[in-house]
Structures are given as C-alpha cells and as structure tokens.
Short mmCIF file of C-alpha atoms and ligand atoms in Angstrom, two decimals:
data_model
loop_
_atom_site.label_atom_id
_atom_site.label_comp_id
_atom_site.label_asym_id
_atom_site.label_seq_id
_atom_site.Cartn_x
_atom_site.Cartn_y
_atom_site.Cartn_z
CA UNK Y 23 51.26 131.77 98.06
CA UNK Y 24 48.84 134.42 99.42
CA UNK Y 25 49.99 137.26 101.34
CA UNK Y 26 48.26 136.45 104.32
CA UNK Y 27 49.15 133.40 104.68
CA UNK Y 28 53.09 134.79 104.22
CA UNK Y 29 52.01 136.49 107.23
CA UNK Y 30 51.03 133.38 109.04
CA UNK Y 31 54.20 131.50 108.39
CA UNK Y 32 56.67 134.32 109.27
CA UNK Y 33 54.79 134.24 112.55
CA UNK Y 34 55.44 130.65 113.21
CA UNK Y 35 58.44 131.52 116.52
CA UNK Y 36 60.87 129.08 116.37
CA UNK Y 37 62.31 129.82 119.93
CA UNK Y 38 58.68 129.41 121.31
CA UNK Y 39 57.93 126.20 119.12
CA UNK Y 40 61.72 124.87 120.91
CA UNK Y 41 60.72 126.02 124.21
CA UNK Y 42 57.53 123.99 124.51
CA UNK Y 43 59.19 120.76 123.39
CA UNK Y 44 62.04 121.58 126.66
CA UNK Y 45 58.99 122.30 128.57
CA UNK Y 46 56.99 118.90 127.51
CA UNK Y 47 60.74 116.93 127.43
CA UNK Y 48 60.41 117.75 131.55
CA UNK Y 49 57.28 115.95 131.88
CA UNK Y 50 58.62 112.68 132.64
CA UNK Y 51 62.55 112.88 131.62
CA UNK Y 52 64.34 110.22 131.97
CA UNK Y 53 68.38 109.86 131.97
CA UNK Y 54 70.15 110.22 128.37
CA UNK Y 55 67.77 113.49 127.48
CA UNK Y 56 64.58 110.92 126.76
CA UNK Y 57 61.24 110.65 128.16
CA UNK Y 58 58.90 107.77 129.81
CA UNK Y 59 55.32 109.50 129.22
CA UNK Y 60 53.00 106.09 129.28
CA UNK Y 61 49.58 106.34 127.65
CA UNK Y 62 47.09 107.56 130.81
CA UNK Y 63 49.94 107.90 133.13
CA UNK Y 64 50.15 110.27 135.93
CA UNK Y 65 53.06 112.17 133.18
CA UNK Y 66 50.57 111.78 130.44
CA UNK Y 67 47.63 113.79 132.84
CA UNK Y 68 50.54 116.48 133.42
CA UNK Y 69 51.25 117.00 129.66
CA UNK Y 70 47.47 117.37 128.54
CA UNK Y 71 47.24 120.19 131.62
CA UNK Y 72 50.08 121.65 130.19
CA UNK Y 73 48.81 121.72 126.54
CA UNK Y 74 45.23 122.82 128.08
CA UNK Y 75 46.97 125.73 129.99
CA UNK Y 76 48.35 126.58 126.54
CA UNK Y 77 45.10 126.56 124.94
CA UNK Y 78 43.23 128.63 127.23
CA UNK Y 79 45.75 131.12 127.19
CA UNK Y 80 44.21 131.90 123.93
CA UNK Y 81 41.08 130.99 124.71
CA UNK Y 82 40.93 127.95 122.24
CA UNK Y 83 38.15 125.97 123.23
CA UNK Y 84 39.15 122.42 124.12
CA UNK Y 85 36.73 119.36 124.35
CA UNK Y 86 38.03 115.62 124.62
CA UNK Y 87 36.25 112.43 123.51
CA UNK Y 88 35.32 108.94 125.33
CA UNK Y 89 39.28 107.93 124.79
CA UNK Y 90 40.50 110.42 126.14
CA UNK Y 91 41.33 112.81 122.33
CA UNK Y 92 41.91 116.44 123.49
CA UNK Y 93 41.09 119.23 120.62
CA UNK Y 94 41.91 122.59 120.35
CA UNK Y 95 39.95 124.62 118.25
CA UNK Y 96 40.58 127.98 116.29
CA UNK Y 97 37.16 128.75 115.23
CA UNK Y 98 36.77 129.71 111.39
CA UNK Y 99 34.18 132.16 109.40
CA UNK Y 100 31.61 129.29 108.82
CA UNK Y 101 30.84 127.61 111.95
CA UNK Y 102 29.08 124.99 110.16
CA UNK Y 103 31.41 123.74 108.10
CA UNK Y 104 33.99 120.66 109.19
CA UNK Y 105 37.31 121.34 110.63
CA UNK Y 106 40.81 121.01 109.39
CA UNK Y 107 42.95 118.77 111.52
CA UNK Y 108 46.73 118.67 112.33
CA UNK Y 109 48.23 116.68 115.37
CA UNK Y 110 49.94 114.08 116.78
CA UNK Y 111 50.36 112.20 120.17
CA UNK Y 112 52.23 112.60 124.11
CA UNK Y 113 52.38 109.85 125.13
CA UNK Y 114 55.74 107.81 124.74
CA UNK Y 115 57.54 104.83 124.31
CA UNK Y 116 58.93 103.30 128.11
CA UNK Y 117 62.65 104.50 126.86
CA UNK Y 118 61.16 107.48 124.50
CA UNK Y 119 62.64 110.62 123.23
CA UNK Y 120 61.26 113.81 123.15
CA UNK Y 121 60.41 114.49 120.14
CA UNK Y 122 58.23 111.52 118.39
CA UNK Y 123 54.38 112.62 118.83
CA UNK Y 124 54.70 115.72 120.92
CA UNK Y 125 56.77 117.09 117.99
CA UNK Y 126 53.23 117.31 115.67
CA UNK Y 127 51.04 118.41 118.40
CA UNK Y 128 53.43 121.28 119.25
CA UNK Y 129 53.39 121.56 115.80
CA UNK Y 130 49.77 122.26 114.86
CA UNK Y 131 49.52 124.95 117.87
CA UNK Y 132 52.28 126.47 116.87
CA UNK Y 133 50.71 127.22 113.54
CA UNK Y 134 46.83 127.96 115.37
CA UNK Y 135 48.64 130.52 117.27
CA UNK Y 136 50.77 131.58 114.08
CA UNK Y 137 47.31 131.94 112.23
CA UNK Y 138 45.93 133.77 115.58
CA UNK Y 139 48.98 136.09 115.73
CA UNK Y 140 48.64 137.25 112.18
CA UNK Y 141 45.10 137.98 113.03
CA UNK Y 142 43.55 135.77 109.95
CA UNK Y 143 40.44 134.38 109.55
CA UNK Y 144 39.71 131.17 107.56
CA UNK Y 145 36.38 129.59 106.29
CA UNK Y 146 36.98 126.39 108.25
CA UNK Y 147 37.87 125.80 111.97
CA UNK Y 148 41.66 124.35 112.57
CA UNK Y 149 42.00 122.23 115.21
CA UNK Y 150 44.79 120.47 116.99
CA UNK Y 151 44.27 117.00 118.20
CA UNK Y 152 46.22 115.02 120.06
CA UNK Y 153 45.90 111.44 120.09
CA UNK Y 154 45.71 109.19 123.08
CA UNK Y 155 47.90 106.13 123.48
CA UNK Y 156 49.59 106.20 120.13
CA UNK Y 157 52.68 104.55 121.40
CA UNK Y 158 50.51 101.16 122.68
CA UNK Y 159 54.04 100.93 124.50
CA UNK Y 160 51.80 100.40 128.10
CA UNK Y 161 48.29 99.26 127.23
CA UNK Y 162 48.84 97.81 123.21
CA UNK Y 163 47.99 97.56 120.53
CA UNK Y 164 49.58 101.17 119.46
CA UNK Y 165 47.14 104.23 117.50
CA UNK Y 166 44.38 103.39 119.87
CA UNK Y 167 43.03 106.67 119.90
CA UNK Y 168 42.27 107.69 116.39
CA UNK Y 169 41.31 103.80 115.68
CA UNK Y 170 38.52 104.85 118.05
CA UNK Y 171 37.74 107.82 117.05
CA UNK Y 172 37.25 107.18 114.20
CA UNK Y 173 35.14 103.77 115.18
CA UNK Y 174 37.27 101.43 113.33
CA UNK Y 175 37.59 99.91 116.12
CA UNK Y 176 35.50 99.88 119.71
CA UNK Y 177 36.51 101.40 123.06
CA UNK Y 178 35.06 97.99 124.21
CA UNK Y 179 37.57 96.07 122.24
CA UNK Y 180 40.14 97.40 125.03
CA UNK Y 181 38.64 98.07 127.83
CA UNK Y 182 39.84 95.38 129.53
CA UNK Y 183 43.36 95.30 128.28
CA UNK Y 184 45.99 95.25 131.29
CA UNK Y 185 49.91 96.88 131.29
CA UNK Y 186 52.50 94.83 132.74
CA UNK Y 187 51.74 96.11 136.13
CA UNK Y 188 48.27 94.13 135.83
CA UNK Y 189 46.69 97.96 135.91
CA UNK Y 190 43.25 97.97 133.72
CA UNK Y 191 43.25 100.57 130.86
CA UNK Y 192 39.49 101.87 131.53
CA UNK Y 193 40.31 102.15 135.43
CA UNK Y 194 43.46 104.50 133.79
CA UNK Y 195 41.44 106.05 131.08
CA UNK Y 196 38.69 107.25 133.27
CA UNK Y 197 41.59 108.51 136.12
CA UNK Y 198 42.79 110.65 132.43
CA UNK Y 199 39.27 111.37 131.75
CA UNK Y 200 39.13 113.04 135.01
CA UNK Y 201 42.12 114.70 135.19
CA UNK Y 202 40.82 118.19 132.17
CA UNK Y 203 37.37 118.54 133.74
CA UNK Y 204 37.32 121.50 131.81
CA UNK Y 205 37.22 119.80 128.75
CA UNK Y 206 33.93 119.63 126.94
CA UNK Y 207 32.46 116.99 125.24
CA UNK Y 208 33.57 115.48 122.14
CA UNK Y 209 31.66 112.96 120.04
CA UNK Y 210 33.12 110.04 118.02
CA UNK Y 211 34.50 110.25 114.61
CA UNK Y 212 32.81 114.08 113.87
CA UNK Y 213 33.23 114.89 110.85
CA UNK Y 214 36.60 116.11 109.44
CA UNK Y 215 37.40 117.90 106.03
CA UNK Y 216 41.01 116.92 106.49
CA UNK Y 217 43.68 116.21 108.46
CA UNK Y 218 47.57 116.86 108.21
CA UNK Y 219 49.90 115.17 110.87
CA UNK Y 220 53.69 116.43 111.02
CA UNK Y 221 56.61 114.23 112.58
CA UNK Y 222 60.03 113.25 113.15
CA UNK Y 223 60.89 110.98 109.86
CA UNK Y 224 62.44 107.95 112.38
CA UNK Y 225 64.71 107.22 109.46
CA UNK Y 226 67.47 108.97 108.17
CA UNK Y 227 66.73 109.35 104.29
CA UNK Y 228 65.80 113.10 105.25
CA UNK Y 229 69.61 113.62 106.62
CA UNK Y 230 71.06 111.74 104.40
CA UNK Y 231 69.93 113.64 101.20
CA UNK Y 232 69.92 117.52 102.98
CA UNK Y 233 66.42 117.34 102.79
CA UNK Y 234 64.61 119.59 104.84
CA UNK Y 235 60.85 118.68 105.05
CA UNK Y 236 59.79 114.83 103.79
CA UNK Y 237 56.36 114.94 102.14
CA UNK Y 238 54.87 111.09 103.42
CA UNK Y 239 53.07 109.54 100.63
CA UNK Y 240 51.33 106.36 103.02
CA UNK Y 241 52.18 104.22 105.60
CA UNK Y 242 53.61 100.41 105.53
CA UNK Y 243 50.97 97.44 106.88
CA UNK Y 244 51.47 96.38 110.14
CA UNK Y 245 50.41 93.41 112.53
CA UNK Y 246 50.12 92.83 115.86
CA UNK Y 247 49.76 89.86 117.59
CA UNK Y 248 49.96 88.15 121.19
CA UNK Y 249 51.19 84.90 121.58
CA UNK Y 250 50.82 83.44 125.24
CA UNK Y 251 52.46 79.79 125.70
CA UNK Y 252 51.01 77.75 128.53
CA UNK Y 253 53.68 75.15 130.24
CA UNK Y 254 54.17 73.57 133.98
CA UNK Y 255 56.41 75.41 136.51
CA UNK Y 256 58.75 72.72 138.25
CA UNK Y 257 62.14 72.70 139.96
CA UNK Y 258 65.28 73.94 137.99
CA UNK Y 259 67.77 71.41 139.61
CA UNK Y 260 65.79 68.35 139.51
CA UNK Y 261 62.73 67.91 136.68
CA UNK Y 262 64.75 66.17 134.10
CA UNK Y 263 64.64 68.05 130.97
CA UNK Y 264 62.71 65.42 128.48
CA UNK Y 265 59.17 65.68 130.87
CA UNK Y 266 59.47 69.30 131.21
CA UNK Y 267 56.98 71.56 129.75
CA UNK Y 268 59.59 74.95 129.59
CA UNK Y 269 57.33 77.64 128.44
CA UNK Y 270 60.53 79.71 127.47
CA UNK Y 271 62.11 77.09 125.52
CA UNK Y 272 58.93 76.70 123.57
CA UNK Y 273 58.74 80.37 123.24
CA UNK Y 274 61.84 80.70 121.99
CA UNK Y 275 61.06 77.84 119.31
CA UNK Y 276 58.22 80.07 118.42
CA UNK Y 277 60.41 82.89 117.95
CA UNK Y 278 63.12 81.26 115.91
CA UNK Y 279 60.48 79.58 113.55
CA UNK Y 280 58.84 83.22 113.46
CA UNK Y 281 62.33 84.43 112.42
CA UNK Y 282 62.51 82.09 109.33
CA UNK Y 283 59.13 82.59 108.11
CA UNK Y 284 59.91 86.67 107.72
CA UNK Y 285 63.64 86.01 106.38
CA UNK Y 286 63.66 88.62 103.81
CA UNK Y 287 66.98 89.17 101.66
CA UNK Y 288 65.69 92.28 100.95
CA UNK Y 289 65.76 93.48 104.28
CA UNK Y 290 62.06 95.37 103.56
CA UNK Y 291 59.89 93.02 105.65
CA UNK Y 292 60.05 94.28 109.61
CA UNK Y 293 59.74 91.39 112.62
CA UNK Y 294 60.00 92.55 115.98
CA UNK Y 295 59.31 90.63 119.61
CA UNK Y 296 59.72 93.60 121.75
CA UNK Y 297 57.89 92.32 124.63
CA UNK Y 298 58.10 89.31 126.91
CA UNK Y 299 56.82 88.48 130.09
CA UNK Y 300 57.49 85.26 131.90
CA UNK Y 301 55.87 83.79 134.85
CA UNK Y 302 56.62 83.08 137.35
CA UNK Y 303 59.97 84.87 136.39
CA UNK Y 304 62.14 82.88 138.94
CA UNK Y 305 65.79 81.92 137.85
CA UNK Y 306 65.03 78.26 139.80
CA UNK Y 307 61.59 77.42 138.60
CA UNK Y 308 60.84 75.92 134.96
CA UNK Y 309 58.90 79.18 133.35
CA UNK Y 310 54.66 78.26 133.40
CA UNK Y 311 53.69 80.75 131.09
CA UNK Y 312 55.02 83.42 128.80
CA UNK Y 313 53.59 86.18 126.54
CA UNK Y 314 55.21 87.62 123.53
CA UNK Y 315 54.54 90.71 121.15
CA UNK Y 316 54.91 90.00 117.22
CA UNK Y 317 54.80 93.29 115.09
CA UNK Y 318 54.89 92.30 111.74
CA UNK Y 319 55.32 95.46 109.16
CA UNK Y 320 56.01 95.32 104.96
CA UNK Y 321 54.23 97.69 102.72
CA UNK Y 322 52.65 94.84 100.21
CA UNK Y 323 49.08 94.45 101.89
CA UNK Y 324 48.94 90.88 100.46
CA UNK Y 325 52.38 89.96 102.07
CA UNK Y 326 50.89 91.46 105.33
CA UNK Y 327 47.94 89.14 105.21
CA UNK Y 328 49.87 85.92 104.19
CA UNK Y 329 52.18 86.37 107.03
CA UNK Y 330 49.84 87.57 109.44
CA UNK Y 331 47.89 84.26 108.72
CA UNK Y 332 51.17 82.02 109.13
CA UNK Y 333 51.46 82.84 112.22
CA UNK Y 334 49.12 80.81 114.04
CA UNK Y 335 49.70 77.78 112.70
CA UNK Y 336 53.29 78.36 113.10
CA UNK Y 337 52.99 78.86 116.92
CA UNK Y 338 51.01 75.68 117.65
CA UNK Y 339 54.17 73.59 115.39
CA UNK Y 340 56.57 74.90 117.21
CA UNK Y 341 55.29 75.08 120.88
CA UNK Y 342 55.15 71.22 121.62
CA UNK Y 343 55.35 70.36 124.13
CA UNK Y 344 53.36 73.14 125.22
CA UNK Y 345 50.30 74.94 124.34
CA UNK Y 346 49.73 78.07 122.98
CA UNK Y 347 47.03 80.66 122.48
CA UNK Y 348 47.85 83.84 119.80
CA UNK Y 349 45.52 87.39 119.93
CA UNK Y 350 45.28 89.03 116.70
CA UNK Y 351 45.70 92.86 118.16
CA UNK Y 352 46.48 94.50 114.95
CA UNK Y 353 45.84 94.68 111.35
CA UNK Y 354 46.47 97.99 109.66
CA UNK Y 355 46.59 97.63 105.73
CA UNK Y 356 49.04 99.52 103.95
CA UNK Y 357 47.57 103.11 103.56
CA UNK Y 358 47.94 105.81 100.37
CA UNK Y 359 47.67 109.42 101.47
CA UNK Y 360 45.24 111.78 99.33
CA UNK Y 361 46.99 112.85 96.10
CA UNK Y 362 45.54 116.76 97.20
CA UNK Y 363 46.20 116.87 100.35
CA UNK Y 364 49.92 115.46 99.15
CA UNK Y 365 50.33 118.41 96.60
CA UNK Y 366 49.36 120.83 99.06
CA UNK Y 367 52.17 120.29 101.44
CA UNK Y 368 54.35 120.01 98.12
CA UNK Y 369 53.24 123.10 97.08
CA UNK Y 370 53.30 124.64 100.81
CA UNK Y 371 57.23 123.53 101.03
CA UNK Y 372 58.03 124.42 97.15
CA UNK Y 373 56.08 127.72 97.19
CA UNK Y 374 58.59 128.28 100.92
CA UNK Y 375 61.73 127.02 99.74
CA UNK Y 376 62.03 124.31 101.72
CA UNK Y 377 64.08 121.41 100.45
CA UNK Y 378 61.83 118.21 100.37
CA UNK Y 379 61.52 114.37 99.66
CA UNK Y 380 58.99 112.36 98.81
CA UNK Y 381 58.72 109.23 100.82
CA UNK Y 382 57.11 106.45 102.79
CA UNK Y 383 56.36 106.32 106.14
CA UNK Y 384 57.66 102.89 107.71
CA UNK Y 385 56.65 103.85 111.29
CA UNK Y 386 52.97 103.65 112.18
CA UNK Y 387 50.71 106.70 113.10
CA UNK Y 388 47.22 108.27 113.61
CA UNK Y 389 47.11 109.63 110.21
CA UNK Y 390 46.39 105.97 108.95
CA UNK Y 391 43.05 106.00 110.96
CA UNK Y 392 42.28 109.56 109.82
CA UNK Y 393 43.18 108.64 106.61
CA UNK Y 394 39.72 106.30 106.03
CA UNK Y 395 37.74 109.20 107.19
CA UNK Y 396 38.67 112.10 105.30
CA UNK Y 397 42.08 113.74 103.24
CA UNK Y 398 45.55 112.71 104.95
CA UNK Y 399 48.88 113.91 104.68
CA UNK Y 400 51.89 113.79 106.76
CA UNK Y 401 55.02 116.05 107.12
CA UNK Y 402 58.54 115.01 108.03
CA UNK Y 403 61.36 116.67 109.62
CA UNK Y 404 64.76 115.05 109.83
CA UNK Y 405 66.48 114.06 112.96
CA UNK Y 406 69.55 113.00 113.79
CA UNK Y 407 71.24 109.55 112.74
CA UNK Y 408 67.33 107.98 112.41
CA UNK Y 409 67.59 107.35 115.98
CA UNK Y 410 64.08 106.59 116.93
CA UNK Y 411 62.34 104.89 120.26
CA UNK Y 412 65.53 105.72 122.22
CA UNK Y 413 66.33 108.82 124.59
CA UNK Y 414 69.05 110.03 121.86
CA UNK Y 415 66.51 110.63 119.84
CA UNK Y 416 67.57 114.34 118.32
CA UNK Y 417 66.42 117.09 115.94
CA UNK Y 418 67.52 120.97 115.64
CA UNK Y 419 65.02 124.10 116.46
CA UNK Y 420 65.48 125.47 112.89
CA UNK Y 421 63.94 122.06 111.23
CA UNK Y 422 61.28 122.02 113.64
CA UNK Y 423 60.43 125.39 112.66
CA UNK Y 424 60.70 124.94 109.00
CA UNK Y 425 58.01 122.10 109.29
CA UNK Y 426 55.99 123.53 111.18
CA UNK Y 427 55.33 126.52 108.40
CA UNK Y 428 54.92 123.59 105.85
CA UNK Y 429 52.51 122.90 108.26
CA UNK Y 430 50.96 126.38 108.69
CA UNK Y 431 50.58 127.13 105.06
CA UNK Y 432 48.99 123.59 104.51
CA UNK Y 433 46.20 124.19 106.94
CA UNK Y 434 45.66 127.01 105.54
CA UNK Y 435 45.05 126.06 102.22
CA UNK Y 436 43.00 123.36 103.13
CA UNK Y 437 40.88 125.46 105.85
CA UNK Y 438 39.92 128.17 102.97
CA UNK Y 439 38.86 125.53 100.36
C1 GLV M 506 54.35 103.82 116.36
O1 GLV M 506 55.24 104.43 116.85
C2 GLV M 506 55.16 102.93 116.09
O2 GLV M 506 55.47 101.90 116.29
O3 GLV M 506 55.09 102.96 114.27
MN1 MN M 507 54.74 108.59 116.80
MN1 MN M 508 56.40 105.79 118.36
#
C-alpha cells in the first residue's frame, strides 16, 4: 500500500464516525432505537441540512440535481477529470434502523475528511453522494434518485406518485429542493469515473463467518408492481356474500395465487406484499378498493422476467368478481459489479489485514443504477443477526470504521488512476 494511502487510512476516526451516526439517528428517532426518515419529509430535510453543515465546515462544494441528490466534492488536481463517487442514502423505512443507508453517506464523508486531514492530493475529485428516496417506503419505487440521475428513468415518471396521505411527490420534492438553497445546481448524469457504496450487509453471513468486510459481487434482480382491485362497497350486515364484489376478498385470492406462483423449495426467490391500502377501510363496509404492492426478487434474469410476466394474467384470473389493474413500477435485472472495482476493494481489505468475504447483495442499492454508467462496487459491513428494515438494526463502531478504512483506500486507488 502506498505510504500516503496508509496515512489517510490512519486518519479515519472511529469516534467521529460513530458520533455522526448518533447525531443523524436523532433525526426522525422512533422508539426501539430506530428512525423514521421518509424521503422528502421534514426529517429528510433536517438530515440534508446537517450533512451540508459538515460539508461546509470543510469548505467542500455542495451541488444538487433535479431529484434532490446531494453531491459533496473534494477537488482533485485535474479539475477536468471525472470524479470518483461514494455514498448511499439518508432516507429510511417507516420503522427503519439507524444504519441502513446513512452508513454509506457517513463512511464516504469520513473518507473525504480522512484524506483531507492527511493533506493528500488526488488526481480525480472525490465526491460523496447522498441519493434521494432510495427506500421508496413513502413514494415508490425504491432507488429513485439514482434511477433519475443516471437517466434510466425520467423524473416525470414519478412526479405524480402519492404517499399514503395523498401528498404528491412533486410537491414534497419542491419543498426539499427549496430547503438547501446553498447547494449549487448539478446536471443529471454527470460523468463519473467510478462508484463505491458502503452499506450494512442486511443479512447474516459476515457475522456468521466472523468477517469484517463484504466485497460485494452484484445485486439480485427486482420487480415491483402496484395491484389495484376494484369492487363495490356495501353493508357488511345485510349484503349476501354471493352478490358482493369484495375487493379485500379478491385481493387475498390474488395474493394466495402469487404465493403459489413464487413458491420455491430452495428458498432463493423472495416475494413480499408489504403495503396495502383499503377503501373505505371500515369494519362494517365491504371494501370497494384495495391497492397492494408486489416485490419479487431473484438472482436469475430469466426467472425474474418469467415471474413478472405472470403477475397480471394471474391477478386477472384470481380477481373475479372484481376488476383489477396491475401497474409495473420497477424492473431491475440482476447486476454484476465491475471486476476491476471488486478487485480494488479486495486488494484494499487484504492490504489492511481486514478479514473479508465475497458475497452478492439480496437488497437493492443505488449501486445498481450506477453500475450501468461507471465501474461500480460495494463494501458491506456486518451487523447484528441480519436484522434490517427494523428498528433493532445494530452495528459496532469498530466494524463501521473498518469498512470506512477499506473504502478510503479503495477510493484513493480509483481517484489516482
Ligand atoms: C432497499 O431497501 C431494498 O428494498 O432492497
Ligand atoms: Mn439501504
Ligand atoms: Mn433499506
């Protein structure tokens, strides 16, 4: 390892990194040690402002694109060279933990500060990116910020999406954009020389195998649908069952059929209905309308395609006597990360003597969209018992810092190419 790289790695400050997690965890804190920091909410805005204050204290330039992705830049010697990027997201699930997403943002900030504290000059600029609305828990689908930034999707595709309270995305986004007037304007899809995202593993393998860092090889495929079932509201006490068009009953039939479609004896396939809105949502009225979500994941692109194509015909058949409308909201094929970036991360871990494991990601990440536009990789760190999308998410300061050291070394390698 180069002497200057080692100097920067030694400046990674475990206590500072942990303190920042604690500070961020106060924004949207919920009982049980978790956070609820929905995308484009007041809590999201407070997290953005806190990140901005840390960037400004270092005189790092901050820019923001049309979907609210925030970029924090440490300049390079070659101002015209495309930057190397690192980051993740600051939004959370409604009952989320204090590490999902924010770790990758704070690890990237720690890398920038450690490199700065060591007084290093890099050929390329290094930029932290905090992606907007990665979770999709309030406004679906997930990984929206990176999808829009890389032009895989248009912002117009999502402008009219509503949350469970009927708030429209474009209004919440406008308020979020207005809240950080200090940020300069950033175009969409600006060139990037590479991207590395650090994240908690969200699975149990690193902990089970006693490893400190995961060198991630890729991300499994993902499809999302909204299924709307249209029935007719009626009196629960008087309307005979045989004449009802009960949207809840039909929704249950569809979900049961989807469970049969996705049954997998090997337990590789993932199928989830996690969101359901019932109208009028009254104990003694038959439901006239149900909206529910479908999330299907698998590492094989052919399987994910076949299953995705089966959803609508199956829903139609099972919906009788109700009507059904199926809207596909996300189709991400599995991605394989760049071999060069994966090797750079592996090399950094080996040289630092950090025990590592190669593994694929079951969760989706903004790295998936970035992998389409530049060489990309990810670093995982372990956390307790594989519990995620849950308030109880827990990680140790030591492991978070070890991941940030590997990240720092890998970013320096890419930034000096
Ligand atoms: C991201 O949180 C995902 O759903 O995988
Ligand atoms: Mn995440
Ligand atoms: Mn998540």
